[in-house]
Structures are given as structure tokens and as C-alpha cells.
GROMACS .gro file of C-alpha atoms in nm:
model
  224
    1HIS     CA    1   0.561  -0.394  -5.395
    2GLN     CA    2   0.421  -0.598  -5.686
    3GLU     CA    3   0.199  -0.800  -5.452
    4ARG     CA    4   0.065  -0.477  -5.301
    5MET     CA    5  -0.010  -0.334  -5.645
    6LEU     CA    6  -0.187  -0.654  -5.748
    7GLY     CA    7  -0.394  -0.639  -5.429
    8VAL     CA    8  -0.493  -0.277  -5.496
    9MET     CA    9  -0.584  -0.356  -5.857
   10LYS     CA   10  -0.789  -0.660  -5.754
   11SER     CA   11  -0.983  -0.456  -5.498
   12ALA     CA   12  -1.038  -0.179  -5.749
   13PHE     CA   13  -1.177  -0.414  -6.012
   14VAL     CA   14  -1.411  -0.582  -5.759
   15ILE     CA   15  -1.553  -0.241  -5.663
   16VAL     CA   16  -1.587  -0.139  -6.027
   17ALA     CA   17  -1.759  -0.468  -6.116
   18LEU     CA   18  -2.011  -0.442  -5.834
   19CYS     CA   19  -2.094  -0.077  -5.902
   20SER     CA   20  -2.112  -0.117  -6.278
   21GLU     CA   21  -2.338  -0.421  -6.247
   22GLY     CA   22  -2.572  -0.219  -6.026
   23ALA     CA   23  -2.563   0.078  -6.261
   24ALA     CA   24  -2.632  -0.132  -6.568
   25ALA     CA   25  -2.889  -0.369  -6.418
   26PHE     CA   26  -3.175  -0.128  -6.478
   27GLN     CA   27  -3.076  -0.009  -6.824
   28ALA     CA   28  -2.946  -0.152  -7.149
   29PRO     CA   29  -2.587  -0.048  -7.234
   30VAL     CA   30  -2.562   0.297  -7.390
   31GLY     CA   31  -2.352   0.422  -7.679
   32SER     CA   32  -2.067   0.671  -7.682
   33MET     CA   33  -2.297   0.956  -7.783
   34SER     CA   34  -2.513   0.897  -7.476
   35LEU     CA   35  -2.200   0.887  -7.264
   36ARG     CA   36  -2.084   1.223  -7.399
   37ASN     CA   37  -2.430   1.369  -7.346
   38GLY     CA   38  -2.434   1.242  -6.988
   39ILE     CA   39  -2.094   1.392  -6.909
   40SER     CA   40  -2.198   1.721  -7.072
   41LYS     CA   41  -2.504   1.724  -6.850
   42LEU     CA   42  -2.281   1.666  -6.551
   43ARG     CA   43  -2.059   1.962  -6.636
   44GLY     CA   44  -2.354   2.190  -6.698
   45ARG     CA   45  -2.544   2.112  -6.379
   46SER     CA   46  -2.496   2.175  -6.012
   47MET     CA   47  -2.406   1.871  -5.804
   48LEU     CA   48  -2.752   1.898  -5.654
   49ALA     CA   49  -3.073   1.897  -5.857
   50THR     CA   50  -3.138   2.239  -6.001
   51ARG     CA   51  -3.447   2.438  -5.915
   52GLU     CA   52  -3.584   2.367  -6.261
   53SER     CA   53  -3.529   1.991  -6.217
   54ALA     CA   54  -3.704   1.996  -5.884
   55LEU     CA   55  -4.000   2.176  -6.043
   56ASN     CA   56  -4.019   1.921  -6.323
   57LEU     CA   57  -4.005   1.633  -6.077
   58SER     CA   58  -4.280   1.795  -5.871
   59MET     CA   59  -4.496   1.826  -6.183
   60GLN     CA   60  -4.441   1.455  -6.259
   61THR     CA   61  -4.545   1.364  -5.907
   62VAL     CA   62  -4.865   1.568  -5.925
   63SER     CA   63  -4.962   1.452  -6.273
   64SER     CA   64  -4.895   1.080  -6.222
   65GLY     CA   65  -4.957   1.025  -5.853
   66GLN     CA   66  -4.599   0.904  -5.819
   67LYS     CA   67  -4.310   1.027  -5.611
   68VAL     CA   68  -3.997   1.070  -5.823
   69ILE     CA   69  -3.673   1.102  -5.631
   70SER     CA   70  -3.447   1.391  -5.733
   71PRO     CA   71  -3.125   1.295  -5.916
   72ASP     CA   72  -2.796   1.366  -5.741
   73TRP     CA   73  -2.481   1.416  -5.949
   74ARG     CA   74  -2.229   1.404  -5.665
   75LEU     CA   75  -2.132   1.036  -5.699
   76ALA     CA   76  -2.063   1.078  -6.072
   77ALA     CA   77  -1.869   1.401  -6.013
   78PHE     CA   78  -1.657   1.263  -5.730
   79THR     CA   79  -1.588   0.938  -5.918
   80LEU     CA   80  -1.476   1.123  -6.232
   81ALA     CA   81  -1.261   1.366  -6.035
   82GLY     CA   82  -1.096   1.093  -5.830
   83ALA     CA   83  -1.051   0.870  -6.134
   84ALA     CA   84  -0.884   1.148  -6.331
   85ALA     CA   85  -0.632   1.204  -6.053
   86LEU     CA   86  -0.574   0.831  -6.011
   87THR     CA   87  -0.534   0.772  -6.384
   88ALA     CA   88  -0.258   1.032  -6.402
   89LYS     CA   89  -0.055   0.828  -6.151
   90GLN     CA   90  -0.173   0.470  -6.211
   91PRO     CA   91  -0.356   0.438  -6.544
   92ALA     CA   92  -0.424   0.064  -6.507
   93VAL     CA   93  -0.616   0.128  -6.186
   94GLY     CA   94  -0.768   0.464  -6.274
   95LEU     CA   95  -0.911   0.394  -6.619
   96PRO     CA   96  -1.184   0.150  -6.502
   97PHE     CA   97  -1.298   0.408  -6.247
   98LEU     CA   98  -1.298   0.675  -6.518
   99ALA     CA   99  -1.531   0.457  -6.726
  100LEU     CA  100  -1.743   0.394  -6.419
  101GLY     CA  101  -1.775   0.768  -6.355
  102GLY     CA  102  -1.892   0.815  -6.713
  103LEU     CA  103  -2.152   0.541  -6.666
  104PHE     CA  104  -2.269   0.708  -6.344
  105ALA     CA  105  -2.310   1.038  -6.532
  106VAL     CA  106  -2.518   0.873  -6.805
  107GLN     CA  107  -2.738   0.686  -6.560
  108THR     CA  108  -2.792   0.989  -6.335
  109ASN     CA  109  -2.925   1.169  -6.641
  110ARG     CA  110  -3.143   0.880  -6.760
  111VAL     CA  111  -3.265   0.681  -6.460
  112ARG     CA  112  -3.535   0.781  -6.211
  113PHE     CA  113  -3.631   0.606  -5.886
  114VAL     CA  114  -4.006   0.609  -5.837
  115PHE     CA  115  -4.254   0.528  -5.561
  116ASP     CA  116  -4.624   0.466  -5.622
  117ASP     CA  117  -4.902   0.334  -5.399
  118GLU     CA  118  -4.791  -0.029  -5.430
  119ALA     CA  119  -4.430  -0.053  -5.536
  120PHE     CA  120  -4.085   0.094  -5.587
  121SER     CA  121  -3.965   0.102  -5.946
  122VAL     CA  122  -3.677   0.214  -6.165
  123GLN     CA  123  -3.779   0.407  -6.476
  124THR     CA  124  -3.625   0.639  -6.734
  125ALA     CA  125  -3.648   1.017  -6.734
  126PRO     CA  126  -3.903   1.184  -6.964
  127LYS     CA  127  -3.778   1.242  -7.319
  128ASP     CA  128  -4.026   1.517  -7.407
  129GLU     CA  129  -4.256   1.779  -7.256
  130SER     CA  130  -4.524   1.520  -7.175
  131GLY     CA  131  -4.337   1.436  -6.856
  132GLU     CA  132  -4.409   1.066  -6.903
  133LEU     CA  133  -4.153   0.835  -6.748
  134GLY     CA  134  -4.025   0.545  -6.958
  135SER     CA  135  -3.957   0.177  -6.897
  136THR     CA  136  -3.609   0.042  -6.825
  137GLY     CA  137  -3.708  -0.297  -6.963
  138GLU     CA  138  -3.625  -0.621  -6.786
  139ASN     CA  139  -3.358  -0.641  -6.518
  140ILE     CA  140  -3.052  -0.770  -6.705
  141VAL     CA  141  -2.924  -0.967  -6.404
  142VAL     CA  142  -3.228  -1.165  -6.281
  143GLY     CA  143  -3.494  -1.073  -6.539
  144GLY     CA  144  -3.840  -0.940  -6.467
  145GLU     CA  145  -3.970  -0.586  -6.447
  146ASN     CA  146  -3.774  -0.335  -6.240
  147ARG     CA  147  -4.066  -0.290  -6.000
  148TRP     CA  148  -4.090  -0.444  -5.655
  149LYS     CA  149  -4.398  -0.440  -5.430
  150TYR     CA  150  -4.347  -0.306  -5.081
  151ASP     CA  151  -4.485  -0.615  -4.910
  152SER     CA  152  -4.199  -0.820  -5.057
  153TRP     CA  153  -3.921  -0.608  -4.902
  154VAL     CA  154  -3.697  -0.767  -4.637
  155ASN     CA  155  -3.427  -0.503  -4.581
  156TYR     CA  156  -3.263  -0.193  -4.724
  157ASP     CA  157  -2.937  -0.012  -4.646
  158PHE     CA  158  -2.682   0.241  -4.771
  159PHE     CA  159  -2.314   0.152  -4.810
  160PRO     CA  160  -2.090   0.246  -4.652
  161SER     CA  161  -2.349   0.472  -4.477
  162LYS     CA  162  -2.633   0.717  -4.543
  163GLU     CA  163  -2.394   1.001  -4.463
  164PHE     CA  164  -2.148   0.884  -4.730
  165PRO     CA  165  -2.359   0.683  -4.976
  166ILE     CA  166  -2.203   0.498  -5.266
  167LEU     CA  167  -2.443   0.205  -5.301
  168VAL     CA  168  -2.810   0.160  -5.214
  169TYR     CA  169  -2.902  -0.197  -5.123
  170PHE     CA  170  -3.232  -0.375  -5.080
  171LYS     CA  171  -3.355  -0.733  -5.050
  172GLU     CA  172  -3.694  -0.861  -5.167
  173THR     CA  173  -3.879  -1.190  -5.204
  174GLN     CA  174  -4.077  -1.103  -5.518
  175THR     CA  175  -3.808  -1.244  -5.747
  176PRO     CA  176  -3.852  -1.623  -5.801
  177THR     CA  177  -3.643  -1.821  -5.552
  178GLU     CA  178  -3.444  -1.994  -5.826
  179LYS     CA  179  -3.298  -1.654  -5.920
  180TRP     CA  180  -3.182  -1.557  -5.570
  181ASN     CA  181  -2.827  -1.685  -5.623
  182GLU     CA  182  -2.774  -1.506  -5.954
  183GLY     CA  183  -2.584  -1.180  -6.000
  184PRO     CA  184  -2.517  -1.007  -5.666
  185GLY     CA  185  -2.717  -1.282  -5.496
  186GLN     CA  186  -2.398  -1.487  -5.500
  187LEU     CA  187  -2.263  -1.252  -5.232
  188ASP     CA  188  -2.555  -1.312  -4.997
  189LYS     CA  189  -2.465  -1.549  -4.715
  190GLU     CA  190  -2.794  -1.509  -4.525
  191GLY     CA  191  -3.044  -1.596  -4.799
  192GLY     CA  192  -3.412  -1.522  -4.763
  193GLY     CA  193  -3.452  -1.309  -5.074
  194GLN     CA  194  -3.296  -1.151  -5.382
  195ILE     CA  195  -3.050  -0.870  -5.313
  196HIS     CA  196  -3.007  -0.564  -5.533
  197PHE     CA  197  -2.744  -0.291  -5.541
  198PHE     CA  198  -2.760   0.035  -5.730
  199PRO     CA  199  -2.530   0.338  -5.718
  200ALA     CA  200  -2.650   0.635  -5.512
  201LEU     CA  201  -2.746   0.842  -5.816
  202CYS     CA  202  -3.041   1.005  -5.641
  203ASN     CA  203  -3.104   1.216  -5.332
  204VAL     CA  204  -3.043   0.965  -5.053
  205GLU     CA  205  -3.225   1.168  -4.789
  206GLU     CA  206  -3.536   1.175  -5.009
  207ILE     CA  207  -3.528   0.805  -5.089
  208ASP     CA  208  -3.472   0.713  -4.723
  209GLN     CA  209  -3.770   0.927  -4.623
  210GLU     CA  210  -3.984   0.743  -4.878
  211PHE     CA  211  -3.856   0.404  -4.764
  212LYS     CA  212  -3.961   0.489  -4.409
  213ALA     CA  213  -4.293   0.646  -4.513
  214ARG     CA  214  -4.382   0.320  -4.693
  215GLY     CA  215  -4.292   0.118  -4.384
  216LEU     CA  216  -4.002  -0.063  -4.552
  217PRO     CA  217  -3.775  -0.246  -4.305
  218SER     CA  218  -3.407  -0.174  -4.253
  219GLN     CA  219  -3.193  -0.341  -3.991
  220ARG     CA  220  -2.986  -0.022  -3.960
  221TYR     CA  221  -3.218   0.268  -4.047
  222ASN     CA  222  -3.574   0.145  -3.984
  223PRO     CA  223  -3.565  -0.163  -3.759
  224LYS     CA  224  -3.894  -0.347  -3.710
   0.00000   0.00000   0.00000
């Protein structure tokens, strides 16, 4: 029984580490006030982007020439709900997932996934009525701007699937080769680029449509 529990806890912490690294890679750590604000946002919104959010995103697209993918709160909501139930029975396993759900809520509120004519980027949501997106700074795992040109893309995917997305994955060759084995790159057995994971905090159908419209390759969803 103890060996089984240790196995479950080990698996849980691996999942939490991978997801939290992806969630934090595009944004500096946030304080407790931001966490509370993110969770409050989650409680006050529908699991899908509201009509007002969709209008605001449309306005950003028109004004900036960019395509901003709608946020999706379902991963944060499901993680928090599942973690709460798990914590009641097994606190040692559930608490990390509870923290992860809070991080997902904050990042869903703050992070935006953006397509322009040349590249895919990760930016922050507008803070005022100007509608201007903000910078996420350098990637905390491999450094460099969180913007990758389309011609550097090797592959993208959704895990475990597009129908049940938890992580979005892509591989690119823009990152200097000496960085390819850092962070999640240590998990890559094939090589040939830098891999990235981020939680599915946006509308996956929208982002997949944009991936395909930009001609980005995917072994599973857009084979070349």
C-alpha cells in the first residue's frame, strides 16, 4: 500500500512540475493578491469566454492586426474542482494540484496567445482601455523573447488530445542549439529543436485553426 501511495505521489508531482513550469515559463511569478484576483475572475466568469471578452479580443485584432486567441477557463476550473476533492481525501497529493489550479486561474486571466504576420507570441492581457497587449519578458526556462517565427516551427500537438487538452506542445529551431537540452528539452529524445509546453488556457479549437492557417506542421493534426 505504501509503495502504491509513493508511486501515485511521484506521478502527481511530475505532472504538477511539468504543468507549472509551462504555466510559469511565460510570466514572472505572481503574488498572493494576483492569485486571489485570478480565482475571483474564475468564479465570476463562464467557463467559456464571455460575449464581452470576445468583443474585446475582436477589437484588439482589428486595431493591431493581430489574432488574439480567446481565453478558456475550463482547465483552471476542472483542476481546482478536482484538487479540492482530492485534497479532502489525500492532502499531500491534492495540495500541489490546488496550487496549480490557482496558477492556471491567474495565468488564464493574464496571458494571451497571439498570432501576427510573422510569428506566434505569448503576451499579457491589456491593463487599461487602450487594448494594448503587454510583454511577458524573457522566457524563464531558456531565455529570449516569447515570440517564435513560423518558419522555425517543427511540430505542434495537444496532450493527451485536442478533444481533451491539458497541454499544448510545440517544437522550434529559433532557440539557440545550446539551449535545446534545458528545461523541458531534457525530455526530448528525438532532438532537432527546442520543445515548449504550456497549459491549455486558451480556446484550443481557435489556436489549432490558426496553427493550420499559418501552415505550421503537426505530425498528428497537420502532417506535411
